[in-house]
Coordinates of C-alpha atoms in Angstrom, one line a residue:
Chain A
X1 CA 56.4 71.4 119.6
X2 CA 59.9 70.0 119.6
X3 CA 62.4 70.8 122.3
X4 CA 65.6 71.2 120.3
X5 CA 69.0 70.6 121.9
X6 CA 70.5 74.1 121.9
X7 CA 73.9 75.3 122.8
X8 CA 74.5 78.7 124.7
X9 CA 78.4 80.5 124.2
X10 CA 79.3 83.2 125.8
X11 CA 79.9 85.8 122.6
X12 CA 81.5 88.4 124.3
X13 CA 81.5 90.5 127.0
X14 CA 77.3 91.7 126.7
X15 CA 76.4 88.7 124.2
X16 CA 75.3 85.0 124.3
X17 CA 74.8 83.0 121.3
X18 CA 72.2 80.4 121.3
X19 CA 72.5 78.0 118.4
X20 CA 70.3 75.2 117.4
X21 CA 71.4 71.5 115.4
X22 CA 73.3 72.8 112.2
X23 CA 69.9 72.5 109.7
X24 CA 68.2 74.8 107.4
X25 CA 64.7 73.9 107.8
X26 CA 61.5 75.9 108.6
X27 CA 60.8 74.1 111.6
X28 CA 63.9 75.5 113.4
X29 CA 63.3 78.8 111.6
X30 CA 59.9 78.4 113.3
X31 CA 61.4 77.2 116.9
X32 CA 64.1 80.2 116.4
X33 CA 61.3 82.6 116.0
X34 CA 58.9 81.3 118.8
X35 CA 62.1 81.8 121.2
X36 CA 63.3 85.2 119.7
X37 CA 60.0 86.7 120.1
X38 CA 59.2 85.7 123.8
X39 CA 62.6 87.1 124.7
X40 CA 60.8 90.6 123.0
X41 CA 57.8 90.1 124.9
X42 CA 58.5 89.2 128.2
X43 CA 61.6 91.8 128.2
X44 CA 64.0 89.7 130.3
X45 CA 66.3 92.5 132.3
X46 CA 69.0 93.9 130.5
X47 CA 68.2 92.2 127.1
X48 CA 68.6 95.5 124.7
X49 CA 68.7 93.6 121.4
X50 CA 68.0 89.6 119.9
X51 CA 69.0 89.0 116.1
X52 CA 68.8 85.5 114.6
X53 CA 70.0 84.2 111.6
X54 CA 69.1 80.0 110.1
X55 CA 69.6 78.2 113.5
X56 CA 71.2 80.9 115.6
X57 CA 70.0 83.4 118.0
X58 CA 72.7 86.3 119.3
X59 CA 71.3 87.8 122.6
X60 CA 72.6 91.4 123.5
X61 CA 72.6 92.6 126.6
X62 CA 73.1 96.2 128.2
X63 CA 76.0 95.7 130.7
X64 CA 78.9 93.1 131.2
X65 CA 77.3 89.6 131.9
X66 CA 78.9 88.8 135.5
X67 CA 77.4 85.5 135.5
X68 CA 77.2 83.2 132.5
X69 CA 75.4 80.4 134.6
X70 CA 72.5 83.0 136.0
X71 CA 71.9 84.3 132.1
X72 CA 71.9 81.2 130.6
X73 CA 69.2 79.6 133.2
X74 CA 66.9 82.4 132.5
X75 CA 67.8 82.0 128.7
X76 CA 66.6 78.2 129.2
X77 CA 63.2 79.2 132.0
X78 CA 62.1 81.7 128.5
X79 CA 62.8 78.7 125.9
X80 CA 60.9 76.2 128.1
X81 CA 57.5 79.0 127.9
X82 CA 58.2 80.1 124.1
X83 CA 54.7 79.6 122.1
X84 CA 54.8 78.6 119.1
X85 CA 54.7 81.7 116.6
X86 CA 51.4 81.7 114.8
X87 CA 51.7 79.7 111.9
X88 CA 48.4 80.0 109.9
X89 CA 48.7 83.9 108.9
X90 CA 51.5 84.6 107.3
X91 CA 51.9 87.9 104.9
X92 CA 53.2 86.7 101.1
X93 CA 54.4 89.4 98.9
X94 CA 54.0 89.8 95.6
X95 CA 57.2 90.9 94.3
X96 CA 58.0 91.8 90.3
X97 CA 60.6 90.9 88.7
X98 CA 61.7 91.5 85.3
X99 CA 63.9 88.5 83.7
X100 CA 64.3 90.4 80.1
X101 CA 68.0 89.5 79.1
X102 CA 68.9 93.0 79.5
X103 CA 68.9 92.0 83.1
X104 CA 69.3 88.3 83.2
X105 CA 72.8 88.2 82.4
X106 CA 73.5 84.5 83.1
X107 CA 70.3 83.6 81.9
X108 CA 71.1 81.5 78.7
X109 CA 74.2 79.9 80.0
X110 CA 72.0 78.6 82.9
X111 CA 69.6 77.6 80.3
X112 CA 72.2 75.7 78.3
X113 CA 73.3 74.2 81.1
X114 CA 70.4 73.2 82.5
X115 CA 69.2 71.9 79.7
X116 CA 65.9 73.6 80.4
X117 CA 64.1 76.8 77.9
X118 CA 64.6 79.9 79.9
X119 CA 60.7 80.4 79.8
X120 CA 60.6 77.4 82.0
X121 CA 63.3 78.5 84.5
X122 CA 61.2 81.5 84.7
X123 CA 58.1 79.7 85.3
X124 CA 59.5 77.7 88.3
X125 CA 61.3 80.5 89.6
X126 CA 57.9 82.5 89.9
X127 CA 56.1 78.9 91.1
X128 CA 58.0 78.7 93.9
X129 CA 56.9 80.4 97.4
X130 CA 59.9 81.5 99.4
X131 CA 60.4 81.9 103.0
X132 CA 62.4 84.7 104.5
X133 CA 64.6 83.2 107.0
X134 CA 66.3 86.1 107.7
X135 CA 68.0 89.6 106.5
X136 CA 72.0 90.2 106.3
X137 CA 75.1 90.0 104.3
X138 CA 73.6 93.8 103.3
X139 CA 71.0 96.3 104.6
X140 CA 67.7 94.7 103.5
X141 CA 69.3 91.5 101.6
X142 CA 66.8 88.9 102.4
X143 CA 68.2 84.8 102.8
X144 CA 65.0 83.1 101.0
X145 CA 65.1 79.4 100.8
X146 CA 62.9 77.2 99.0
X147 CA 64.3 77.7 95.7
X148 CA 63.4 75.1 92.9
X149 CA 66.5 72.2 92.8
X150 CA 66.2 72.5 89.2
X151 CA 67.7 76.1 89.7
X152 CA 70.1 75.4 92.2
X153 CA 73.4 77.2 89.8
X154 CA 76.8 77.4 91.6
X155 CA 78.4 80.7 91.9
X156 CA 80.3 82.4 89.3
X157 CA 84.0 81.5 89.1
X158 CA 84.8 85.3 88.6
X159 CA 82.5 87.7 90.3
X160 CA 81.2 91.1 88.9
X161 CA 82.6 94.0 90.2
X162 CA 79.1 96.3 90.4
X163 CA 75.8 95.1 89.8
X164 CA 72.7 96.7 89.0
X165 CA 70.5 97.4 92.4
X166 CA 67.0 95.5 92.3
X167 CA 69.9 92.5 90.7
X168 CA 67.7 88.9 91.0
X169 CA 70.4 86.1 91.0
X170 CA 70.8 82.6 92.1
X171 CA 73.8 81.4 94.2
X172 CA 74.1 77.7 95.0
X173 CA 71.0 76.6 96.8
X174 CA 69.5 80.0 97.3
X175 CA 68.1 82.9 95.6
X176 CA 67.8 86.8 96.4
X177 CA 67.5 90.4 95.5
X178 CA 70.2 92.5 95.8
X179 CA 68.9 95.7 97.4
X180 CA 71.7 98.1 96.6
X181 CA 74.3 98.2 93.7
X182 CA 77.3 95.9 94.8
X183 CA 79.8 93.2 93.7
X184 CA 78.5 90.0 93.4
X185 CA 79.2 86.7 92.6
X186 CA 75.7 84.9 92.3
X187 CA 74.0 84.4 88.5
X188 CA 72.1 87.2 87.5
X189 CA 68.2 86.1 86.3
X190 CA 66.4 89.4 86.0
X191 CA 65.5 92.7 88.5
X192 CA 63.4 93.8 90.7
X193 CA 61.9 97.7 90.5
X194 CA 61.1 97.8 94.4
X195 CA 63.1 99.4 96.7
X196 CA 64.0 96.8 99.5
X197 CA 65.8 98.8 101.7
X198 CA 64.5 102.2 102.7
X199 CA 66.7 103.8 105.6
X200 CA 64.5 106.9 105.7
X201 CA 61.4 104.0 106.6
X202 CA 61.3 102.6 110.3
X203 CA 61.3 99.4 109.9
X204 CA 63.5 100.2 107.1
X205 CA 62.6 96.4 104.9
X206 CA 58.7 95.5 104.3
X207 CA 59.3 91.6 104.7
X208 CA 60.3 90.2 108.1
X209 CA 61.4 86.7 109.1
X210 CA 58.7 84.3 108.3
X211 CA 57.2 86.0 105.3
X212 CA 57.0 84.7 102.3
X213 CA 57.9 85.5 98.8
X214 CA 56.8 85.0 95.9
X215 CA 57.8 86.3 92.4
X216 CA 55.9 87.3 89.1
X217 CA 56.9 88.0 85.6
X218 CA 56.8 91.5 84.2
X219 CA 57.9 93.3 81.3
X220 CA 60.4 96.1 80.6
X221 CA 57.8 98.5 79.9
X222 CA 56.4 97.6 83.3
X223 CA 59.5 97.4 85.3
X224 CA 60.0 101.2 84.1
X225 CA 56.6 102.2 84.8
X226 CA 57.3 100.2 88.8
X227 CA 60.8 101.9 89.3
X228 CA 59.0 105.5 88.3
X229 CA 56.3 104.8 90.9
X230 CA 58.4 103.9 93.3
X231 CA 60.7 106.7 93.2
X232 CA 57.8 108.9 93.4
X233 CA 56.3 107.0 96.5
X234 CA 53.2 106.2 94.6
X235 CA 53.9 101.9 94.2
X236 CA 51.5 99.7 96.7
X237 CA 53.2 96.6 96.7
X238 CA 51.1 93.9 96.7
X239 CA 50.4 91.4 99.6
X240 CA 48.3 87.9 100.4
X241 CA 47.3 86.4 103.5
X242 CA 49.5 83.2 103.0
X243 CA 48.4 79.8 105.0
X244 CA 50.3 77.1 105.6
Chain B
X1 CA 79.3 125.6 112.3
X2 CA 82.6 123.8 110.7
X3 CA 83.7 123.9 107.1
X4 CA 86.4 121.1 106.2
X5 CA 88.7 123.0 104.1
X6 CA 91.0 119.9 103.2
X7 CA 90.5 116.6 103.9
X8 CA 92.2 114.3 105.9
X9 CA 93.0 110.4 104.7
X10 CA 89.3 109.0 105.7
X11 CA 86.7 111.8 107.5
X12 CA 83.7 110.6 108.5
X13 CA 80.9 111.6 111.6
X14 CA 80.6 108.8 113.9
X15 CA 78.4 108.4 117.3
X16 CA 78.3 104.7 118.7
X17 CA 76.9 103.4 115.9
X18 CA 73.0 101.6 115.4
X19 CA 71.3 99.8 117.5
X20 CA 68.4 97.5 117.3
X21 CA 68.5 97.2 113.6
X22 CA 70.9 94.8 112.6
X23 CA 67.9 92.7 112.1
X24 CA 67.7 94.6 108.8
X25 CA 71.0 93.8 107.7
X26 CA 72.5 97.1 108.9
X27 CA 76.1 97.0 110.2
X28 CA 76.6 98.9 113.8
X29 CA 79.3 101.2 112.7
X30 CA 80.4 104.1 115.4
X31 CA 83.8 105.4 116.2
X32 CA 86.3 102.2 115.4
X33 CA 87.8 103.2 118.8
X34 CA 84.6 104.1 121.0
X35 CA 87.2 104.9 124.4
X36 CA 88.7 107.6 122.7
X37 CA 85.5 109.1 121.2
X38 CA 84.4 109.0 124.7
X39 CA 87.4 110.5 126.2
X40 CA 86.3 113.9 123.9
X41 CA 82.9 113.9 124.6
X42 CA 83.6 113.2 128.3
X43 CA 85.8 116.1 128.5
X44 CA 83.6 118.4 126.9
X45 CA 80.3 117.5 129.2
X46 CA 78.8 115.9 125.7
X47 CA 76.5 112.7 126.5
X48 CA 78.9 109.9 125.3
X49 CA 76.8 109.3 122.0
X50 CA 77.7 112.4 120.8
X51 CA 78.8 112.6 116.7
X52 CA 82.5 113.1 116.6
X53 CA 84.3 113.5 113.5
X54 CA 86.5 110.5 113.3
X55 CA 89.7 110.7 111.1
X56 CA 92.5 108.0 110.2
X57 CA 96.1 108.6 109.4
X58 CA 95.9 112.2 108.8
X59 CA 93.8 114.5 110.3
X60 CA 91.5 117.4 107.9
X61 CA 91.8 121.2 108.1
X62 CA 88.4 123.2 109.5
X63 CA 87.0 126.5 110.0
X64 CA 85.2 127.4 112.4
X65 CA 81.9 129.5 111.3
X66 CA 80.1 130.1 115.2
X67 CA 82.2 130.4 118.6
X68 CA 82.5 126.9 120.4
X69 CA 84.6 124.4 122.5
X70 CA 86.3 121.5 120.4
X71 CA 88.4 118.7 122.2
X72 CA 90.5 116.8 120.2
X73 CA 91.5 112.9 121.3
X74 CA 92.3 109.2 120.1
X75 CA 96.0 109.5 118.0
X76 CA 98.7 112.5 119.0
X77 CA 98.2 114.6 115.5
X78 CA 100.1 117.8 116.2
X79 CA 96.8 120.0 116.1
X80 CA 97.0 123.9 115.6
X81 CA 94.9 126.4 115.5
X82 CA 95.4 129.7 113.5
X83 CA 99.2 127.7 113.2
X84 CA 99.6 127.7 117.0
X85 CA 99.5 124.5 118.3
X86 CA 97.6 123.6 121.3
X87 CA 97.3 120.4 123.1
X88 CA 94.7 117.5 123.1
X89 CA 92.2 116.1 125.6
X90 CA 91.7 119.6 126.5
X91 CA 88.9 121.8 125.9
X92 CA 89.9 124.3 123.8
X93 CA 88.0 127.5 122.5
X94 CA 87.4 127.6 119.1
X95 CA 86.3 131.1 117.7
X96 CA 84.9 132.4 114.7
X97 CA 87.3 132.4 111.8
X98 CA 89.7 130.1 113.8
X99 CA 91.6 127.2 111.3
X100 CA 92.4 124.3 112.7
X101 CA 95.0 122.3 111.3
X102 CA 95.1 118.6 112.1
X103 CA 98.2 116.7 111.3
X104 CA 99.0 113.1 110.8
X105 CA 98.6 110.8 113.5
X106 CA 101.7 109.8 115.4
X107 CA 101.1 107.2 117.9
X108 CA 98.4 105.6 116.7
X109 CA 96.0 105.3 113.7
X110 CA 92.9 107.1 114.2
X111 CA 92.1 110.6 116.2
X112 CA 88.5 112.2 117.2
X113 CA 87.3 115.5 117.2
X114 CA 84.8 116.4 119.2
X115 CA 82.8 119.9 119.4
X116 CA 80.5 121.0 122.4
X117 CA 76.9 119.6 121.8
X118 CA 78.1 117.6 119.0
X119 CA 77.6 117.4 115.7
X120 CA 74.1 117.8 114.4
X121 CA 74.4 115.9 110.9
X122 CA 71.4 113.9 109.4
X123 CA 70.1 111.0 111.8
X124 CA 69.4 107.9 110.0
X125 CA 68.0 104.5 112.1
X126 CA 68.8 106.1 115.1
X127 CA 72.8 107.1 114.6
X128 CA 74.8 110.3 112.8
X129 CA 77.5 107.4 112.2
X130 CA 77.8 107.6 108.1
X131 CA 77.6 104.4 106.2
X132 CA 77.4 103.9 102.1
X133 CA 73.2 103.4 101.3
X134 CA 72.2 104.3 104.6
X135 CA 73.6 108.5 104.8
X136 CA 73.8 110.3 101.8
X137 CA 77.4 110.1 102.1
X138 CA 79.5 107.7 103.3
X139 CA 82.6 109.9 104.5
X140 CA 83.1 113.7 104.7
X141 CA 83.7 115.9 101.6
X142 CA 86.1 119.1 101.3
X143 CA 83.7 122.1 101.6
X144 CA 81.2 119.9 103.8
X145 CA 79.5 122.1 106.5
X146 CA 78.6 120.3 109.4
X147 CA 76.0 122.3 111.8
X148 CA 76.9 121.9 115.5
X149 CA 73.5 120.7 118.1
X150 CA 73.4 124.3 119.9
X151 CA 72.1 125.2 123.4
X152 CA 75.3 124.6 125.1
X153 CA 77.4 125.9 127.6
X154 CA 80.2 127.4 125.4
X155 CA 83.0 128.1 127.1
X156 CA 86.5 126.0 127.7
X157 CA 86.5 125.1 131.5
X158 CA 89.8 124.5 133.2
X159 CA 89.4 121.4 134.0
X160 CA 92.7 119.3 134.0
X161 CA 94.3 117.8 131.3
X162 CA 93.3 114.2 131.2
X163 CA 95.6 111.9 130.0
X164 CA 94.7 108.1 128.1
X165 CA 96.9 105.7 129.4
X166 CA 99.6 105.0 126.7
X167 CA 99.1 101.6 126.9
X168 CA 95.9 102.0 124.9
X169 CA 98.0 102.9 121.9
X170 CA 101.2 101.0 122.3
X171 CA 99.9 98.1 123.8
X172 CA 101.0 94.7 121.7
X173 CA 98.4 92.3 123.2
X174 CA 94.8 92.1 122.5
X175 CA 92.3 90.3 124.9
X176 CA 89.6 87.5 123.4
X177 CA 87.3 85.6 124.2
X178 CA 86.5 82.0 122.0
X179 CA 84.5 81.6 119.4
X180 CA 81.8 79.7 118.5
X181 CA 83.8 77.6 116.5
X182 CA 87.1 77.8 117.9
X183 CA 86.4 74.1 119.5
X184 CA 86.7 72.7 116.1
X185 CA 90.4 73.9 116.0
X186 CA 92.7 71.2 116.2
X187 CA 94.6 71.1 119.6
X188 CA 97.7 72.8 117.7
X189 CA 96.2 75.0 115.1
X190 CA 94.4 76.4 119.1
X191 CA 97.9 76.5 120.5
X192 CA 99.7 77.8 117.3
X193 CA 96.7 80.6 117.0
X194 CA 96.9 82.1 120.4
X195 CA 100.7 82.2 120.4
X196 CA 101.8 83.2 117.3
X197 CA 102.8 87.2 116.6
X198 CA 100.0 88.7 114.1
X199 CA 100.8 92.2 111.9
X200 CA 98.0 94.5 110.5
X201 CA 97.7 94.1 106.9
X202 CA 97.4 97.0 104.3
X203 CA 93.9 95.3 103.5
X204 CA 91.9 96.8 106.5
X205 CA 89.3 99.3 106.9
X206 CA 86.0 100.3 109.0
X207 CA 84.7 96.8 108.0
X208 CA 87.7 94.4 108.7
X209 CA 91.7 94.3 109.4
X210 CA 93.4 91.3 107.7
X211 CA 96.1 89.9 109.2
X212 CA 99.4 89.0 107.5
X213 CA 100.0 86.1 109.3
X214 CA 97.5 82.3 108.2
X215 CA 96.5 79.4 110.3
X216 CA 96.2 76.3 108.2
X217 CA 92.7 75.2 108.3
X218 CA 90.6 72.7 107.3
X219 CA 87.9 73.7 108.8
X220 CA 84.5 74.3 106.5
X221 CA 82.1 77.2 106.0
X222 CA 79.0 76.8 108.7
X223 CA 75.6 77.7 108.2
X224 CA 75.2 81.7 107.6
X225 CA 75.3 82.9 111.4
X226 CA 75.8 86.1 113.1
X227 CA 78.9 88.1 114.0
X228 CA 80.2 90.9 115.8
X229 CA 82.4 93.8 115.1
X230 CA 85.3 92.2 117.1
X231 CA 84.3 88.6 115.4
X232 CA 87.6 87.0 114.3
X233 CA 87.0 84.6 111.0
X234 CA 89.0 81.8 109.6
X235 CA 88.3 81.8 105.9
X236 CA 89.2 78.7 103.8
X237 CA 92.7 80.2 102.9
X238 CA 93.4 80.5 106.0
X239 CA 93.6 84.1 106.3
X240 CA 92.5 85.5 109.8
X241 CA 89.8 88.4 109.2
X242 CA 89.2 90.6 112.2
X243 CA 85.6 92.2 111.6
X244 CA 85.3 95.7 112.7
X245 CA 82.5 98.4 113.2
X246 CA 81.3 98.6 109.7
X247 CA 81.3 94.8 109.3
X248 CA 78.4 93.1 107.9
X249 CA 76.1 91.8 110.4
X250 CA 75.9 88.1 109.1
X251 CA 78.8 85.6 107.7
X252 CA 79.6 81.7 107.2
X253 CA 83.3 81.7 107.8
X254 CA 84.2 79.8 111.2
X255 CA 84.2 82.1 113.7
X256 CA 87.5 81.1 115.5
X257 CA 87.8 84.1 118.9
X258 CA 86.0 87.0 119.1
X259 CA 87.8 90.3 120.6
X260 CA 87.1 92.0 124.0
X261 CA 85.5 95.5 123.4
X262 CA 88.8 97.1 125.1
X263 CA 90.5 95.1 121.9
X264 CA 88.2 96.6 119.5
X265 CA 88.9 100.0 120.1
X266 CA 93.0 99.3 120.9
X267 CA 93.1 97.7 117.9
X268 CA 91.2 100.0 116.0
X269 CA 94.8 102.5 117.0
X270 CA 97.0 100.2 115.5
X271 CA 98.4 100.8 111.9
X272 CA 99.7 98.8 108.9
X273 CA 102.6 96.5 110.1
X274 CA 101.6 96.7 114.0
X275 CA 102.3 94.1 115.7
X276 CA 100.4 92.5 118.7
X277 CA 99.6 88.7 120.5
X278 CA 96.4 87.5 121.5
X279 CA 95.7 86.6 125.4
X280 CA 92.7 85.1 127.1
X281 CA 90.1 87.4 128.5
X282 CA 90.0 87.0 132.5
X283 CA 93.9 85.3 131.9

């Protein structure tokens, strides 16, 4: 396991951020997690809440930290005894999507500028297995990276105002699925009939950090018969034992 | 129960927000200025995390359905009830067919009602506070009625009027701490940011206040990271964003101060056009 060089800042009065080299990689998504969950386990006193997001970790604590020095040299004892998070079971969802141009709106001007048959940006957007790094920007948006380069589309130069929920769109490097309707300024490719976000659900998302993701190609017939199953709570979504 | 006969500018039920879910992607939200909400519920014997109706600018009109104890704080807003006005950070009896009338805020930007045992509207993740996608509404409606949590002591004690210190409405400095990126500031874009005047801009809400005033930058996006309601970002343009209760729980802009929790809630009492400095927290 590597020992990463990480920095500690004081956030505010009850927070400390920890933050590793600035990388997107698995391996400190990995080293992020190991540390994140043994500050769960080992419930260090007056820790109420740890987030994380690529390469950063944002420690919450109950009262007013009176000394930065003390909470920082525990923060460093519970890095040094992390364990490395268990690498060789890993959940991988099977997630529909539906890339019929009634949903993938920027579909043939990627394909034209790609130079690339939107059946095959398609297929490598359904080889690809993503990893979920983490969940923000909006309740139940999940940052997956490992999208193909081929794919990698800069953003639009003039966003949408509303977009359909379930929206599958690329932006830059990265891909996603926009749980609710919003604006949005990545390229729309298709949609997805599951419902990613469920407040009335605790946890409220089905995929955590360190899933993966993978999608698969589905018709309009099927993406209506999906959305009606799922509104009536009778969807299983489907899920693999993934190893690394 | 209360009915809202008339709305104010912005109504919505608001505890002290979510906790332990922003690892879902859901914003903390709560009463924009949690002293004041506190102030209410503190008044009325409520546990501190009890829903207030929160309201900006201008205050709603309600009916009271059941005999209970409201205490109105946050914002002077000329309350009356049944036309009579009565004062605030008081408990006051509220009866049965009572109207009370809430007018617009005067010396600040945002006013809480509180009601004895609280509000008892839905509970989603763990909070009352209302937030698009995650309540079924995201702000009160006219003709909303919102059922009270019962099994209280109803009666207005005579306890003394307490007073908030005027200084949490018309102060004109705010208290931060750095950011995680304010190191990459030049040495006079550090010194021009912490002494320059700033005004609220007609662009903020729950989520953010905009400032009017820019600090050139040069500084690039970072890596996705995490922020704070409080968390003050840079953006390209140089615009300074101040991200407030509703803000979203992730964001790449460099994240130049972040505000004091005292700042939060003072700020969250400032309107369009106010004007404050930033100081050092512990300075």
């Amino acid at each position: 396991m590597i020992n990463y060089n990480l920095t500690y800042h004081r956030f505010s009065e009850r927070a400390i951020l920890v933050q590793w080299p600035p990388e997107i990689s698995e391996a400190v998504l990995k080293d992020v997690l190991s540390f994140k969950n043994r500050l769960l386990d080992h419930g260090v006193k007056q820790i109420i809440e740890v987030n994380h997001a690529y390469q950063s970790l944002l420690v919450i604590y109950h009262n007013t930290i009176d000394n930065l020095n003390s909470a920082v040299s525990a923060l460093k004892e519970q890095y040094e005894q992390r364990v490395e998070v268990n690498k060789e079971r890993q959940q991988l969802w099977k997630i529909p999507v539906c890339y019929h141009a009634d949903f993938g709106l920027d579909l043939a001007e990627i394909s034209e500028g790609k130079q690339l048959p939107i059946p095959e940006l398609i297929q490598r957007h359904c080889q690809a297995i993503y990893t979920v790094y983490f969940i923000g920007f909006l309740p139940g948006f999940l940052y997956l990276g490992g999208l193909d380069e081929a794919l990698h589309m800069p953003r639009k130069k003039r966003p949408r105002a509303a977009i359909k929920k379930g929206a599958v769109a690329i932006g830059g490097s990265q891909t996603g699925i926009y749980p609710n309707a919003s604006p949005a300024g990545w390229q729309l490719i298709g949609n997805c009939p599951l419902q990613l976000f469920d407040a009335t659900q605790n946890p409220p998302c089905f995929a955590k950090a360190g899933d993966k993701v993978q999608c698969y190609e589905i018709d309009l017939k099927t993406h209506q018969a999906i959305s009606k199953a799922v509104e009536q709570g009778t969807y299983h979504l489907k899920s693999e034992v993934f190893y690394d | 129960m209360i009915e809202i006969l008339k709305l104010g500018l912005y109504d919505s039920i608001q505890d002290l927000g979510r906790k332990g879910v922003q690892q879902f992607g859901v914003p903390h939200s709560g009463a924009m200025d949690a002293y004041s909400a506190k102030m209410a519920n503190l008044i009325l014997d409520n546990a501190m995390d009890a829903a207030v109706l929160e309201f900006t600018m201008l205050g709603p009109t309600l009916k009271c359905l059941k005999d209970t104890v409201i205490c109105l704080s946050g914002a002077e807003s000329g309350p009356k009830i049944n036309e009579r006005p009565v004062e605030q950070h008081k408990a006051l009896s509220f009866k049965s067919g009572d109207v009370l009338h809430i007018g617009p805020c005067l010396n600040g930007a945002r006013g809480y009602l509180a009601i004895a045992g609280g509000f008892r509207t839905e509970t989603v993740l763990g909070s009352r506070s209302q937030y698009a996608n995650i309540t079924a509404a995201f702000k009160l409606q006219k003709g909303d009625r919102l059922p009270i949590n019962q099994n209280v002591q109803e009666k207005a004690s005579n306890r003394a009027l307490i007073k908030l210190p005027p200084e949490h409405f018309n102060t004109q400095t705010l208290t931060v701490f750095p950011g995680p990126e304010f190191s990459r500031l030049s040495k006079t874009q550090a010194e021009t940011l912490m002494s320059q005047s700033y005004s609220v801009s007609k662009d903020s809400n729950r989520m953010a206040y905009q400032l009017n005033e820019t600090l050139e930058n040069e500084l690039q996006s970072c890596i996705t990271s995490l922020v704070l309601p409080g968390t003050v970002q840079l953006t390209p343009s140089g615009q300074l964003v101040i991200l407030m209760r509703d803000c979203q729980t992730t964001g790449g802009y460099p994240r130049v101060l972040q505000l004091s929790e005292q700042a939060i809630d003072r700020l969250s009492q400032k309107k369009i056009g106010d004007q404050f400095r930033l100081k050092w927290m512990g300075k």
